[in-house]
Coordinates of C-alpha atoms in Angstrom, one line a residue:
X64 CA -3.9 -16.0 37.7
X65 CA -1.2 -13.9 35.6
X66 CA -2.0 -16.5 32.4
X67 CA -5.8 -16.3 32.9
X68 CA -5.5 -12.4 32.6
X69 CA -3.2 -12.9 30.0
X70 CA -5.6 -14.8 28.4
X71 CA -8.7 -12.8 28.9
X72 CA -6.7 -9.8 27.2
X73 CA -4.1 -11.2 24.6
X74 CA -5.2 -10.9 20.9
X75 CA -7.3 -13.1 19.0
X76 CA -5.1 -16.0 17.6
X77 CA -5.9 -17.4 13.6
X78 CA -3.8 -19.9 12.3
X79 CA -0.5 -22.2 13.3
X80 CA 1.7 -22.2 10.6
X81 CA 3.3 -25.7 9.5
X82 CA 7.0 -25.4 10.1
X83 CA 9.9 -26.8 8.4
X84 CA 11.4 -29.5 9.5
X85 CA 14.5 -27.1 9.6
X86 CA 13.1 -24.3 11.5
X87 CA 11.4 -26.3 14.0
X88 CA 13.3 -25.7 17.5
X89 CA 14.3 -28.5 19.6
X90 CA 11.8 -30.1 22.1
X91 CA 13.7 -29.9 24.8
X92 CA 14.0 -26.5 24.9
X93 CA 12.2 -24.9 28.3
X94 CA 9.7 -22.9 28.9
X95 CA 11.2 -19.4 29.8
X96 CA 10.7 -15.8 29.2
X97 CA 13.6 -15.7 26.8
X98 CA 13.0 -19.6 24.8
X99 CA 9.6 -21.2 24.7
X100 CA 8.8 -24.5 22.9
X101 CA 7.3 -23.7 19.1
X102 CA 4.5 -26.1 18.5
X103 CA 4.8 -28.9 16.2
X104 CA 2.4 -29.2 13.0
X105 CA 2.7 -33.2 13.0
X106 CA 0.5 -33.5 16.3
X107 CA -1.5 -29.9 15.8
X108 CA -3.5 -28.3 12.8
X109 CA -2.3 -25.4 11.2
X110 CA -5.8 -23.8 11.8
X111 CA -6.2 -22.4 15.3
X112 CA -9.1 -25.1 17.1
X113 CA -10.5 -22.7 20.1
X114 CA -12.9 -24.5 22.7
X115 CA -16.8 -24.0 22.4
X116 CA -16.4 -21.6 25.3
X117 CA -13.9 -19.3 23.3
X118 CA -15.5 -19.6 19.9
X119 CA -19.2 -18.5 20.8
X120 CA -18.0 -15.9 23.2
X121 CA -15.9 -15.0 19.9
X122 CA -18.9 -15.0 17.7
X123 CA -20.7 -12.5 19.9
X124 CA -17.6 -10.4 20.3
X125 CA -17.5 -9.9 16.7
X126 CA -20.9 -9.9 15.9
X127 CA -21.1 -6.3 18.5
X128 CA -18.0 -5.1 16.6
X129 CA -19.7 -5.2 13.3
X130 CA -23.1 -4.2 15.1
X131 CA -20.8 -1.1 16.5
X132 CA -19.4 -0.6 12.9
X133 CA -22.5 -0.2 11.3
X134 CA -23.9 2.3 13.8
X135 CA -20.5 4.3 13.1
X136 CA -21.3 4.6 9.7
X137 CA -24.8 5.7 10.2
X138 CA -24.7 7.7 13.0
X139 CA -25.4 11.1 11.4
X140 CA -28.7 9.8 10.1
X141 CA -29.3 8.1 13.7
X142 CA -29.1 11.2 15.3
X143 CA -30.9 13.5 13.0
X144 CA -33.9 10.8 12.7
X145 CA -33.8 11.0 16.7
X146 CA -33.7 14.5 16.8
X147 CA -36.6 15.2 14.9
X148 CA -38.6 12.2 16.4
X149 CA -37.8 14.3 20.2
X150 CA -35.7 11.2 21.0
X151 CA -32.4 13.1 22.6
X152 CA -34.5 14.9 25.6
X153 CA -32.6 14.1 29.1
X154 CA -35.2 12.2 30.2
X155 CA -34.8 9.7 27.1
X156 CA -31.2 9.7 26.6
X157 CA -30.6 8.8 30.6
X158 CA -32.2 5.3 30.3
X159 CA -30.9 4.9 27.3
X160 CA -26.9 4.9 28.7
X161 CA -28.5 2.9 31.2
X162 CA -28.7 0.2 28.6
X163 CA -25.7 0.7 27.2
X164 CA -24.0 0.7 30.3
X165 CA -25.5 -2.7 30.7
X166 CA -24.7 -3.8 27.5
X167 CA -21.4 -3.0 27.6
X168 CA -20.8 -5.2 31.2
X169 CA -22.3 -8.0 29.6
X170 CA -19.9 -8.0 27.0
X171 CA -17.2 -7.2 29.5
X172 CA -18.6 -10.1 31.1
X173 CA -18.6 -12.3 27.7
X174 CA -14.6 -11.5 27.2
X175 CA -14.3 -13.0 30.3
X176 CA -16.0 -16.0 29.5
X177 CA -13.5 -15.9 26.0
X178 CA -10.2 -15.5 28.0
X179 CA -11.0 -18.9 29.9
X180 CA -12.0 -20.7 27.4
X181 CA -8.2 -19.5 25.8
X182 CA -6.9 -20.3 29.3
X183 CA -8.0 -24.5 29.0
X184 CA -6.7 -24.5 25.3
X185 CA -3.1 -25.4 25.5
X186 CA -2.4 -24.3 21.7
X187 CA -3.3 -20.2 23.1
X188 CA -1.5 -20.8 26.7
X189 CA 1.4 -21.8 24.3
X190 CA 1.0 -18.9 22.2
X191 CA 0.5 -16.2 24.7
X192 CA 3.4 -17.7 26.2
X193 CA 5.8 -16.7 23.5
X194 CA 4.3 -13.3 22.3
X195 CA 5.2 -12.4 25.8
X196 CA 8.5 -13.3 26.1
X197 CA 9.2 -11.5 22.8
X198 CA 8.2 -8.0 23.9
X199 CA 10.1 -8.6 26.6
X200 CA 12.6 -10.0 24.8
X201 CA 12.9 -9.5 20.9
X202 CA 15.8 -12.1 19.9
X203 CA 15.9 -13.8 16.8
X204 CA 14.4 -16.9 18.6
X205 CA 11.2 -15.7 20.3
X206 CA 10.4 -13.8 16.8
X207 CA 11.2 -16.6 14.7
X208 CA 8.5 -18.9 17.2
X209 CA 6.2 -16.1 17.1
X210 CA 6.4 -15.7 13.3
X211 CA 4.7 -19.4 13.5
X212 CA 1.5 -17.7 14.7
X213 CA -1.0 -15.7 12.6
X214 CA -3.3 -13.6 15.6
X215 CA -4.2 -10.1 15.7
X216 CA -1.5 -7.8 14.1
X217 CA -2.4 -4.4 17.0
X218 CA -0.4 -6.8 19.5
X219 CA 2.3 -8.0 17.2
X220 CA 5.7 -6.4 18.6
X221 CA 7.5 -3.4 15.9
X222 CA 10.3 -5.1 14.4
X223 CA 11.7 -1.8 12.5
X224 CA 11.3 2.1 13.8
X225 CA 11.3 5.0 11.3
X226 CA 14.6 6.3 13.2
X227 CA 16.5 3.5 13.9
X228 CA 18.9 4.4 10.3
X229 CA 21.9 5.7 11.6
X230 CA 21.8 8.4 8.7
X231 CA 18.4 9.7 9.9
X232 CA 19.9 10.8 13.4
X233 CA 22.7 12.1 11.8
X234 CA 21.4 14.1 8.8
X235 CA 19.5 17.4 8.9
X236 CA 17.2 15.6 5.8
X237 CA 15.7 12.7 7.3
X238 CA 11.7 13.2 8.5
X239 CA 10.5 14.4 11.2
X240 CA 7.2 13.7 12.8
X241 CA 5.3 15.9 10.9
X242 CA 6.3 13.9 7.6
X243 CA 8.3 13.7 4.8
X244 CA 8.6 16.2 3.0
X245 CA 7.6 15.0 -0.6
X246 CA 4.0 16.0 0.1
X247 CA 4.4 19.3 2.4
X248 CA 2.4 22.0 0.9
X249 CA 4.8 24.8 -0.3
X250 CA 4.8 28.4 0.6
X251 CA 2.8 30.3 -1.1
X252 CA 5.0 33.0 -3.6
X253 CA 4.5 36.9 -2.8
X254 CA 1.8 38.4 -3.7
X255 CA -0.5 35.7 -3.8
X256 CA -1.8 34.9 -0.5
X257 CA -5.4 35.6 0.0
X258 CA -7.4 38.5 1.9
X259 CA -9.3 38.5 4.6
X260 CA -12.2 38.6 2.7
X261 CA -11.5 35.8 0.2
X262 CA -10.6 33.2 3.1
X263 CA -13.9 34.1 4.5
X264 CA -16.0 33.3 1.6
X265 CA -13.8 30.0 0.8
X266 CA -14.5 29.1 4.9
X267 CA -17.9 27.2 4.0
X268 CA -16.7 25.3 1.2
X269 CA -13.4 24.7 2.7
X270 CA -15.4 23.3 6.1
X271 CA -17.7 21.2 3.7
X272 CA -14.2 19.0 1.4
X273 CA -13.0 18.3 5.0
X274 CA -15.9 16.6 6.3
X275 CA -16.1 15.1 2.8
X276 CA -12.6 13.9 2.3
X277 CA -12.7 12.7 6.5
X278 CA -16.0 10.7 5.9
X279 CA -17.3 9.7 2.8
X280 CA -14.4 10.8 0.4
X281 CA -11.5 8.8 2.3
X282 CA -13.7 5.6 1.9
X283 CA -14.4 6.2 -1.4
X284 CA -11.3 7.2 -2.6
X285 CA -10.1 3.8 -0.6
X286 CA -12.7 1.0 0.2
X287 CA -10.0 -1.0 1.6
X288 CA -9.9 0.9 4.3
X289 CA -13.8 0.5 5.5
X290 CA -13.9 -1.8 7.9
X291 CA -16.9 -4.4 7.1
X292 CA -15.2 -4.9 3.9
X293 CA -12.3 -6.0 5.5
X294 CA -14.5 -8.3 7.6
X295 CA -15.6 -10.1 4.7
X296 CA -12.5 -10.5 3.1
X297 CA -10.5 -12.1 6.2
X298 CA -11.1 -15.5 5.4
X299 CA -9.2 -14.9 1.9
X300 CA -6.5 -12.7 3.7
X301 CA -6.0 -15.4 6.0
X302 CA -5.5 -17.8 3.2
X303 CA -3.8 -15.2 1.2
X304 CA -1.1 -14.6 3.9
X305 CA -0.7 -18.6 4.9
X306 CA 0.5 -19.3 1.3
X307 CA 2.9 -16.3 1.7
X308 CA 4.7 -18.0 4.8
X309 CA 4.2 -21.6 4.1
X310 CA 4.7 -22.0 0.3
X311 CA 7.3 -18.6 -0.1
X312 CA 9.0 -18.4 3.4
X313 CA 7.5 -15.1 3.8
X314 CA 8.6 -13.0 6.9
X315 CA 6.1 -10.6 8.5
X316 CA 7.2 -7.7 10.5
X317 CA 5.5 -4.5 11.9
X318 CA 7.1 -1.1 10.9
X319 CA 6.2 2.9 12.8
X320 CA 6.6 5.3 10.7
X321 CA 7.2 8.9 11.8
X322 CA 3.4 9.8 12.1
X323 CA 2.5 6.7 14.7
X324 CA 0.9 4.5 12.1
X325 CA 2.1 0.9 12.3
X326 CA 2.6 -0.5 9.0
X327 CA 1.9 -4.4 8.2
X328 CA 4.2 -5.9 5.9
X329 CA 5.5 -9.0 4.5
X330 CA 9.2 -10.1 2.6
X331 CA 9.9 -12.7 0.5
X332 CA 13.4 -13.1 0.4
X333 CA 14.8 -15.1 -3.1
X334 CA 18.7 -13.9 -2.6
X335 CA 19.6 -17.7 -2.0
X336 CA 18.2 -19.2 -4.9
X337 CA 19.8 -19.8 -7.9
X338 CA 17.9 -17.1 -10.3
X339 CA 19.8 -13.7 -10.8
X340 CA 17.0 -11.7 -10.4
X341 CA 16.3 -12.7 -6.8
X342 CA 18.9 -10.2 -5.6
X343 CA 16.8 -7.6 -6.8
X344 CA 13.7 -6.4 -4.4
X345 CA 10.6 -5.4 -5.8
X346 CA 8.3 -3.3 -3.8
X347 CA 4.9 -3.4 -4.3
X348 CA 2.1 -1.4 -3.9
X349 CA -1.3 -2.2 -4.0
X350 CA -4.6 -0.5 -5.5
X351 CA -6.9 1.6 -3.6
X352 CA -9.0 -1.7 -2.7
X353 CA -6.3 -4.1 -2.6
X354 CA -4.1 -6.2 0.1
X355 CA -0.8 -7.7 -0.1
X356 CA -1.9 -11.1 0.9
X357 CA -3.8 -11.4 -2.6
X358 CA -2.8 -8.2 -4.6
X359 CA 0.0 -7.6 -6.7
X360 CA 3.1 -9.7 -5.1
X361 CA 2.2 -12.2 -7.3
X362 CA 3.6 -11.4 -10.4
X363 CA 7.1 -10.7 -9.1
X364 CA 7.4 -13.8 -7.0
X365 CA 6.5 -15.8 -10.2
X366 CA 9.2 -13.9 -12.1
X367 CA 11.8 -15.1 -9.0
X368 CA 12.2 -11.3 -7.5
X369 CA 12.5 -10.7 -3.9
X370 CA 9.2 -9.5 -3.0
X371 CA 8.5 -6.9 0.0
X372 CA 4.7 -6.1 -0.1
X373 CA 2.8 -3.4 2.4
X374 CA -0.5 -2.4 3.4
X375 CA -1.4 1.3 3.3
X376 CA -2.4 3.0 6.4
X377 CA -5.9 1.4 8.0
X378 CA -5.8 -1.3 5.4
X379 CA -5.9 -4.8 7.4
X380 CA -3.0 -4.8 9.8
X381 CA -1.9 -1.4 9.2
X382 CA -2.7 1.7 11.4
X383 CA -4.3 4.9 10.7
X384 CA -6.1 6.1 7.6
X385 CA -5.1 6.4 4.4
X386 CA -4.5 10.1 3.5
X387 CA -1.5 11.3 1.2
X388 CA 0.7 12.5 3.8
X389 CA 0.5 9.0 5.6
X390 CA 1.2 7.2 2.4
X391 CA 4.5 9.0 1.8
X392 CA 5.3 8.4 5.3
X393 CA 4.6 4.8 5.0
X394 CA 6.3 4.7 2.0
X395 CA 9.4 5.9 3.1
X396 CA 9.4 3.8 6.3
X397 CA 8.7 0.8 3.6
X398 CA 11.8 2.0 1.5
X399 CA 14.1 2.1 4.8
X400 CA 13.5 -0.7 5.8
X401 CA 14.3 -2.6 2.8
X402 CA 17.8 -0.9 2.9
X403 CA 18.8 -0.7 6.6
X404 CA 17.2 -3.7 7.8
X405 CA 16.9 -6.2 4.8
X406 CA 20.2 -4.8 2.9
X407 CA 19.1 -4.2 -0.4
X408 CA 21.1 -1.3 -2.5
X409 CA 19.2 2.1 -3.6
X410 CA 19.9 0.7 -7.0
X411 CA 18.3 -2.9 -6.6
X412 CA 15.1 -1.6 -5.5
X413 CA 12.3 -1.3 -7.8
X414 CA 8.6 0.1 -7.0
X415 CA 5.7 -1.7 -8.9
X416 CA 2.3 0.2 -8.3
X417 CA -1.0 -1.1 -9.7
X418 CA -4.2 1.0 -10.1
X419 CA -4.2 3.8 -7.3
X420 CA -4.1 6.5 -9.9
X421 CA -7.8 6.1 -10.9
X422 CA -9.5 8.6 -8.4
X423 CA -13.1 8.4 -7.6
X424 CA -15.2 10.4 -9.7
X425 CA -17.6 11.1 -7.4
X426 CA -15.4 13.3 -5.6
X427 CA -15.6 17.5 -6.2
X428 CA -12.6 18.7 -7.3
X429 CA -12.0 21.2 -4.4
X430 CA -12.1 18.0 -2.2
X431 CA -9.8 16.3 -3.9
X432 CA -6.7 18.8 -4.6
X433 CA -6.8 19.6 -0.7
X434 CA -7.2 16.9 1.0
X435 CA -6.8 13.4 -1.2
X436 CA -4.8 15.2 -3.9
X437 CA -2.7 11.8 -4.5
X438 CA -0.9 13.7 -7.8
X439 CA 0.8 10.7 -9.6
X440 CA 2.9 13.1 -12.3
X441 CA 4.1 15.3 -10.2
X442 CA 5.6 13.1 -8.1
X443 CA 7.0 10.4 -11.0
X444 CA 8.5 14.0 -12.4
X445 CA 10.7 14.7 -9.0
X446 CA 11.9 11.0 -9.4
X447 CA 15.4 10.8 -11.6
X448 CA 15.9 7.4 -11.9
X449 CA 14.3 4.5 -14.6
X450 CA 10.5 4.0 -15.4
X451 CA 8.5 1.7 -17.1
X452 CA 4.1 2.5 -17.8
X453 CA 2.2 -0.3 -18.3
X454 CA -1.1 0.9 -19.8
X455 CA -4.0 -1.9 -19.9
X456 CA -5.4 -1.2 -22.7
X457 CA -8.9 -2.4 -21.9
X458 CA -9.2 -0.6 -18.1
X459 CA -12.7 -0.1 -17.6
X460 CA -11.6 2.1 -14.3
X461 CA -9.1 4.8 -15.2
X462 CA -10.4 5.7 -18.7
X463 CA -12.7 9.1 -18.4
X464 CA -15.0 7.6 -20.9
X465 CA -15.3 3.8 -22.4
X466 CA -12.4 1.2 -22.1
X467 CA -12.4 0.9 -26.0
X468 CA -11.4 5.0 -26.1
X469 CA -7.8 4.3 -25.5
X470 CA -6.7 8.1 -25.7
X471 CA -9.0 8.5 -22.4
X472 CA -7.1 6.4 -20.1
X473 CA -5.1 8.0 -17.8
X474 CA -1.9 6.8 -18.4
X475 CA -1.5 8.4 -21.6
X476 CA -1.0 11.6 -19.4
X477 CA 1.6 9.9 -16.8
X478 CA 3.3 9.0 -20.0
X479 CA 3.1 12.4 -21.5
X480 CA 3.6 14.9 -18.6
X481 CA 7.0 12.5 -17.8
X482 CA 8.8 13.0 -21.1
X483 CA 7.5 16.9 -21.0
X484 CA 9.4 16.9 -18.3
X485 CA 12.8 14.8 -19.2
X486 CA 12.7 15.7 -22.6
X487 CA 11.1 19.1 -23.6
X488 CA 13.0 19.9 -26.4
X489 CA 12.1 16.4 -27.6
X490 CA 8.9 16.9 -26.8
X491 CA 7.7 20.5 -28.7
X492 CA 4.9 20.6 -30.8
X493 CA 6.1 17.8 -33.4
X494 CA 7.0 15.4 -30.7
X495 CA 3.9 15.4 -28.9
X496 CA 1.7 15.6 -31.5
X497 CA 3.5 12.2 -33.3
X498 CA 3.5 10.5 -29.5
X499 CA -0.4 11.1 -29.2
X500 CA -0.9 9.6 -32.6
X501 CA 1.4 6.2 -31.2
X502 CA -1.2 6.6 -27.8
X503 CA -3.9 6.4 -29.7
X504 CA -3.6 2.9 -32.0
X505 CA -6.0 0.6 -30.9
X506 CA -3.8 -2.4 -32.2
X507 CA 0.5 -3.9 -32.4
X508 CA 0.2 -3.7 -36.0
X509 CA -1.9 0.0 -35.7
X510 CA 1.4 1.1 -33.6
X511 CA 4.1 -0.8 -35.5
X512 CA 2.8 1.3 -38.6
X513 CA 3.1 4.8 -37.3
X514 CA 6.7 3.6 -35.9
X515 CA 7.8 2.7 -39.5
X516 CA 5.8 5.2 -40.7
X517 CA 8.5 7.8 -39.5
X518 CA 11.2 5.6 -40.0
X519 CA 12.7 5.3 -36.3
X520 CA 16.2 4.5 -36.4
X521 CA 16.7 3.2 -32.9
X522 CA 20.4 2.8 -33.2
X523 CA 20.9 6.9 -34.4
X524 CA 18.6 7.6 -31.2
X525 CA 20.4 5.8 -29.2
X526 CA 23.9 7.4 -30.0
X527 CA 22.6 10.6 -29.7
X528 CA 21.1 10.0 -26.3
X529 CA 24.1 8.4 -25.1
X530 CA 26.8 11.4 -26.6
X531 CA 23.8 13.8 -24.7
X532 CA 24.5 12.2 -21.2
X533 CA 28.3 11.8 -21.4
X534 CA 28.5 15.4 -21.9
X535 CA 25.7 16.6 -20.0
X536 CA 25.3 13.9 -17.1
X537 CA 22.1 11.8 -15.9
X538 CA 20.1 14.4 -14.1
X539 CA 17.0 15.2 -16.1
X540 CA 15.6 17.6 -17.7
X541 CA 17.3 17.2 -20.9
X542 CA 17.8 20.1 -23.3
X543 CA 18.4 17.2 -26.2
X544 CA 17.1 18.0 -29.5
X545 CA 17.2 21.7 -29.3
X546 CA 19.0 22.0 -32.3
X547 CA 17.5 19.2 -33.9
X548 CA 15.2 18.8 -37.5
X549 CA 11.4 18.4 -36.7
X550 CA 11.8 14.7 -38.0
X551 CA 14.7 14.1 -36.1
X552 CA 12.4 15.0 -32.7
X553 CA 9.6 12.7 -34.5
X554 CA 11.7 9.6 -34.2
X555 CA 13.3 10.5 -30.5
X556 CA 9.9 11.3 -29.4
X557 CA 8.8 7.7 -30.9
X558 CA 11.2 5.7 -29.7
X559 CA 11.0 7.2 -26.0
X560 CA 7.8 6.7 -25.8
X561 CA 8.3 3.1 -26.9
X562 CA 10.7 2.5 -24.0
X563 CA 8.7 3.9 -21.2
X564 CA 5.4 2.5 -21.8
X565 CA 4.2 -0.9 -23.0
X566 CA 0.3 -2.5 -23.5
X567 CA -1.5 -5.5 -22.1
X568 CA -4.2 -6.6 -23.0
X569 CA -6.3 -6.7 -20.3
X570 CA -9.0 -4.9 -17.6
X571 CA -7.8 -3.2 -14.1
X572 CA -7.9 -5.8 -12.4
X573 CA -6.4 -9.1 -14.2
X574 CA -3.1 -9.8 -12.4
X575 CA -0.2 -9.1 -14.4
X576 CA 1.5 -12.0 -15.9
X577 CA 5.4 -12.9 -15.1
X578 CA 6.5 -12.8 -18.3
X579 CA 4.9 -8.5 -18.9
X580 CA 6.9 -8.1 -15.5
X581 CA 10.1 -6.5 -17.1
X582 CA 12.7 -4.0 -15.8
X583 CA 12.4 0.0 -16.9
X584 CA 14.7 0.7 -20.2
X585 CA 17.8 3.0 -19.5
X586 CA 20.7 4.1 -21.3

């Protein structure tokens, strides 16, 4: 009876992965809470086959879900179409939750009918079987039989918690629930907080960007995170993530982060084969529409990195919804991980983002700096270490005008506001005005002639940014080229531009080939 309820209320199962032959546990192993036989993919398909009972008590399931979804989205227009049609009186809504409370104990009823249909399939009892005995007991066993299973992520056990580094409990840095602190609004200096008077009149407009950045801003800002379009999408996210575990050995694992969000994740480790670069990690992060199971890993697994790829916040197996604060949060839960638990150095870890800069443009500007203010330059500023722009130089999505205007695209300004910050002195009027010029070439040959043009001497730019940071140290700003000739900032400004950012060829969304995956220039 404990297995039927088990069944009627355990998480909807996909796909059996094929194992190895080397990772496939003995047969003779028993059936126990703490070891439970992993299924064998000679005499079952990797495809989960649920009974006719299960699988149309499934279809109806989801079909309410997406029925349910819909009505979400246009509730507001439900009800004020009801409301002026006299349709929320007592006397109309009472047999109306009479219906619904009808409805909603027939589909009680249906779930029922789901969970024994699971309960006569062997492959789910089998299943079930194991998820259980690893939240009761997570060793490396039950997880590695569990990771055999694709099912519904909400009941797949945390395998990493945002406090478990030792430094975390130790330190007076670490976050706390409230965050991290990279995106904590600052204190406002004296003398500019606002009267009584002024927060009053802002009140309406204020009210207004937070129903617009909680509704219709958040989903514009991120479609990923609407819910019928990752309906549509799971048959090629279940593809997506089989060829991660089957062909690349991926390993999935659930990380909380400090606000409660569950974050869905998967690693590619390449630290055993034979190419140097697998003991680096890269970490990527995906567009404001995209997925790990068919985003952006692909490059660096191609180039032979070790790949760790994550799902924002209410994107597919991730919790929550995708607001700035969560992000860093998630982000720094990501980064953790990949040091505490997977045992990569600060120093091999390298972040590869794709796209999210591109905001929506349908958003008002007050809505946007206060609640989905996701402020790409300020944050690359704070950050000390190597960096590498790739600007597309055909994105149709983050230029402000036409995808042939190549000064309009926004990375020009990441590129720009990053060596005003490192370099300022380099940077003055000369310098920027000769970097714009470099920006704005619309060809190789176009930008090869403005670099000869000036006469860059890469090996004197070198020397002199070397003898800078010997005497000086790493941490940027620089004050190099303060006492420097206006051509001598020309060719430093040139040639730092030409280090930190590099062109494809290509729209927003064509994947990025291996060989344009390259590690950021440093000295």
């Amino acid at each position: 009876m404990a297995k039927l309820l088990s069944c009627v209320l355990g998480p909807r199962l996909y796909k059996i992965y094929r194992e190895r032959d080397s990772e496939r546990a003995p047969a003779s192993v028993p059936e126990t809470p703490t070891a439970v036989t992993a299924p064998h993919s000679s005499s079952w398909d990797t495809y989960y086959q649920p009974r006719a009972l299960e699988k149309h008590a499934d279809s109806i399931l989801a079909l309410a879900s997406v029925f349910w979804s819909i009505s979400y989205y246009s509730s507001p227009f439900a009800f004020f179409y009801l409301y002026r049609k006299g349709y929320l009186s007592l006397s109309k809504v009472v047999p109306f939750s009479h219906y619904a409370g009808t409805l909603l104990l027939l589909l009680a009823g249906v779930a029922c009918l789901r969970g024994i249909g699971r309960w006569t399939n062997p492959q789910y009892r089998q299943f079930i079987t194991i998820l259980e005995a690893t939240h009761r007991n997570q060793s490396s066993e039950n997880k590695r039989q569990l990771a055999n299973y694709n099912f519904d992520f909400r009941s797949w056990p945390v395998d990493f918690h945002w406090e478990e580094p030792s430094s975390r409990k130790e330190s007076r840095g670490g976050p706390s629930r409230r965050g991290v602190a990279l995106l904590r609004p600052e204190p406002l200096h004296r003398g500019t907080a606002d009267t009584l008077l002024n927060r009053v009149k802002k009140l309406p407009c204020q009210i207004t960007s937070y129903l617009v950045a909680h509704t219709l801003g958040r989903r514009m800002l991120y479609p990923g995170s609407v819910y019928l379009l990752q309906k549509a999408l799971m048959p090629v996210l279940l593809q997506g993530q089989a060829r991660l575990v089957e062909e690349c050995n991926g390993r999935r694992a659930k990380l909380l982060a400090c606000d409660g969000n569950e974050i869905d994740t998967m690693f590619v480790d390449r630290r055993g084969t034979a190419e140097p670069q697998g003991q680096k990690l890269v970490i990527c992060c995906e567009g404001n529409a995209g997925f790990y199971e068919v985003g952006c890993v692909s490059t660096p697994l191609e180039a032979g990195y070790s790949v760790l790829g994550w799902n924002h916040p209410g994107f597919a197996g991730s919790t929550g919804v995708p607001f700035p604060q969560n992000e860093a949060n998630a982000m720094d839960v990501v980064v953790q991980f990949a040091i505490h638990r997977l045992g990569f150095q600060p120093q091999d870890i390298i972040i590869y983002a794709w796209s999210i800069g591109g905001f929506t443009g349908g958003l008002v500007t007050r809505t946007v700096r206060q609640h989905l203010n996701l402020n790409n330059a300020e944050q690359l500023c704070r950050y000390q270490g190597p960096v590498l722009l790739i600007r597309r130089t055909k994105d149709e999505i983050i230029t402000t005008t036409v995808p042939e205007d190549i000064m309009s695209n926004r990375g020009n300004d990441l590129l720009l506001k990053l060596l005003q910050h490192r370099y300022p002195r380099v940077m003055a009027e000369e310098g920027l005005r000769v970097v714009r010029q470099w920006l704005e070439a619309s060809s190789q040959l176009e930008e090869a002639s403005i670099y000869s043009r000036w006469e860059v001497e890469e090996d004197w730019c070198l020397s002199v940014l070397r003898s800078y940071q010997a005497e000086h140290g790493p941490d940027f700003p620089w004050s190099v080229g303060e006492d420097m000739s206006a051509d001598g900032r020309r060719q430093l400004a040139l040639f730092l531009a030409r280090k930190h950012l590099h062109n494809f060829e290509a729209t927003h969304c064509t994947p990025l080939p291996a060989q344009n995956f390259q590690m950021p220039w440093h000295l």
